Amino acid sequence: MAPPASTDRFPAVSSTGRVWECQGKYLDLSRPGVMGILNITPDSFSDGGFFLSAQKALDQGRRLAEEGAAIIDVGGESTRPGARPVSVEEELDRVIPVIETLARELPIPLSIDSSKPAVMAAAVRAGAGLINDVNALRADEALAVAAELQVPVCLMHMQGEPRTMQHNPSYVDVVDEVGQFLAGRIAACVAAGIDRQRILIDPGFGFGKTPRHNLTLIKHLADFADLECPILVGVSRKSTIGAILDRPVEQRLAGSLALTTLAVVQGAALVRTHDVAATVDVLRMLRAVEDV
Ligand code: 8Y7
């Protein structure tokens, strides 16, 4: 991939300082962009098994790119509340072939959604250009491995662990506590040799939080600007939207877009979503107003 010239998609690196190199691909954070979600889980309903689910994942990845995603987040382990953990082997079998193919084909970077250092390393070797860790690099060796790999990282806040995090989320001041946590993880990254200018932060909407906690974080998202790292948020179809609107998961697009708008107006740089085309339209509309 050619380095960013002064094109519409890649404003000059020097003028903004907000275009990140991600293993030969470029992520433009000078304006809000979309991170498309690509979950790879084995298709238990089909006899095609592995090949079929890999094929479906590739088609979905190509579609997210066509719809205008700035980056695609590839994950092989569900982090939904109560989800069963997956072995390293199983996670690698799911994500590596898909990352290899999409990294070769697509002009945009891929991120690896994993908390396991072995998966992060293999994914980056296969072509992933960013590490998205819902555990904020707290696993043994995760900081050292991420520093060694030299790709940007996203640090997300989570209270507890996925299996039990929704049992009894509790905070005195959720915005303050999430901010303190992220500041501590940024410091740990810097101490491990990760460039401060290559860190995204994420309040972790839905991770060990009640609906009220999640809404409070969106309402006060601008407070995280103090940490001086670009902010990523993931609200897409999440259960807080279901709780407020009383809608099943397939009817949460409008709610997701409303929260996305609030997040972006308060400075979010990247929005992680299943619905790339609709979210890109929201960002284009906000941008048009900003540019008047
Ligand atoms: C998030 C995430 C998920 C998020 C970041 C889901 C992997 C749950 N949510 N990563 N991952 N932020 N950075 O419903 O909010 O998509 S999985």
mmCIF file of N, CA, C and O and ligand atoms in Angstrom, residues 79 113 132 134 154 156 202 207 232 234 238 272, ligand 1:
data_model
loop_
_atom_site.group_PDB
_atom_site.id
_atom_site.type_symbol
_atom_site.label_atom_id
_atom_site.label_comp_id
_atom_site.label_asym_id
_atom_site.label_seq_id
_atom_site.Cartn_x
_atom_site.Cartn_y
_atom_site.Cartn_z
ATOM 1 N N THR A 79 -16.955 -12.311 23.328
ATOM 2 C CA THR A 79 -16.760 -11.692 24.644
ATOM 3 C C THR A 79 -18.110 -11.288 25.217
ATOM 4 O O THR A 79 -18.182 -10.472 26.122
ATOM 5 N N ASP A 113 -9.038 -8.746 17.387
ATOM 6 C CA ASP A 113 -9.796 -8.656 18.641
ATOM 7 C C ASP A 113 -9.447 -9.888 19.457
ATOM 8 O O ASP A 113 -9.983 -10.971 19.229
ATOM 9 N N ASN A 132 -6.754 -4.990 19.258
ATOM 10 C CA ASN A 132 -7.916 -4.517 20.016
ATOM 11 C C ASN A 132 -8.148 -5.494 21.161
ATOM 12 O O ASN A 132 -8.639 -6.599 20.957
ATOM 13 N N VAL A 134 -9.965 -6.200 24.679
ATOM 14 C CA VAL A 134 -10.979 -5.811 25.675
ATOM 15 C C VAL A 134 -10.438 -5.947 27.099
ATOM 16 O O VAL A 134 -11.031 -5.446 28.050
ATOM 17 N N CYS A 154 -5.574 -0.854 21.080
ATOM 18 C CA CYS A 154 -6.740 -0.252 21.717
ATOM 19 C C CYS A 154 -6.892 -0.853 23.107
ATOM 20 O O CYS A 154 -6.987 -2.081 23.251
ATOM 21 N N MET A 156 -9.221 -1.205 26.299
ATOM 22 C CA MET A 156 -10.630 -1.056 26.702
ATOM 23 C C MET A 156 -10.811 -1.317 28.181
ATOM 24 O O MET A 156 -10.163 -2.200 28.739
ATOM 25 N N ASP A 202 -10.837 3.186 25.134
ATOM 26 C CA ASP A 202 -12.231 2.797 24.939
ATOM 27 C C ASP A 202 -12.871 2.578 26.300
ATOM 28 O O ASP A 202 -12.355 1.800 27.112
ATOM 29 N N PHE A 207 -19.334 -3.574 29.218
ATOM 30 C CA PHE A 207 -18.406 -4.524 29.854
ATOM 31 C C PHE A 207 -18.320 -4.277 31.361
ATOM 32 O O PHE A 207 -17.510 -3.502 31.843
ATOM 33 N N LEU A 232 -12.166 5.193 21.001
ATOM 34 C CA LEU A 232 -12.986 4.252 20.247
ATOM 35 C C LEU A 232 -14.185 3.909 21.118
ATOM 36 O O LEU A 232 -14.042 3.756 22.333
ATOM 37 N N GLY A 234 -17.772 1.253 21.207
ATOM 38 C CA GLY A 234 -18.535 0.169 20.600
ATOM 39 C C GLY A 234 -19.892 0.055 21.269
ATOM 40 O O GLY A 234 -19.988 -0.423 22.392
ATOM 41 N N LYS A 238 -25.960 -3.278 21.321
ATOM 42 C CA LYS A 238 -25.738 -3.825 22.664
ATOM 43 C C LYS A 238 -26.990 -3.786 23.544
ATOM 44 O O LYS A 238 -27.937 -3.050 23.275
ATOM 45 N N ARG A 272 -17.042 1.324 16.546
ATOM 46 C CA ARG A 272 -17.044 -0.098 16.199
ATOM 47 C C ARG A 272 -18.480 -0.556 15.989
ATOM 48 O O ARG A 272 -19.309 -0.416 16.874
HETATM 49 C C1 8Y7 B 1 -16.203 -3.941 22.105
HETATM 50 C C2 8Y7 B 1 -15.032 -4.574 21.643
HETATM 51 C C3 8Y7 B 1 -16.660 -6.023 21.745
HETATM 52 C C4 8Y7 B 1 -16.116 -2.559 22.432
HETATM 53 C C5 8Y7 B 1 -13.785 -2.644 21.766
HETATM 54 C C6 8Y7 B 1 -19.978 -6.726 21.083
HETATM 55 C C7 8Y7 B 1 -14.423 -6.894 20.952
HETATM 56 C C8 8Y7 B 1 -19.117 -7.250 22.144
HETATM 57 N N1 8Y7 B 1 -17.213 -4.859 22.150
HETATM 58 N N2 8Y7 B 1 -13.843 -3.942 21.463
HETATM 59 N N3 8Y7 B 1 -15.340 -5.879 21.427
HETATM 60 N N4 8Y7 B 1 -14.894 -1.955 22.247
HETATM 61 N N5 8Y7 B 1 -12.636 -1.966 21.615
HETATM 62 O O1 8Y7 B 1 -21.215 -6.703 21.357
HETATM 63 O O2 8Y7 B 1 -17.065 -1.910 22.895
HETATM 64 O O3 8Y7 B 1 -19.559 -6.356 19.996
HETATM 65 S S1 8Y7 B 1 -17.460 -7.574 21.643
#
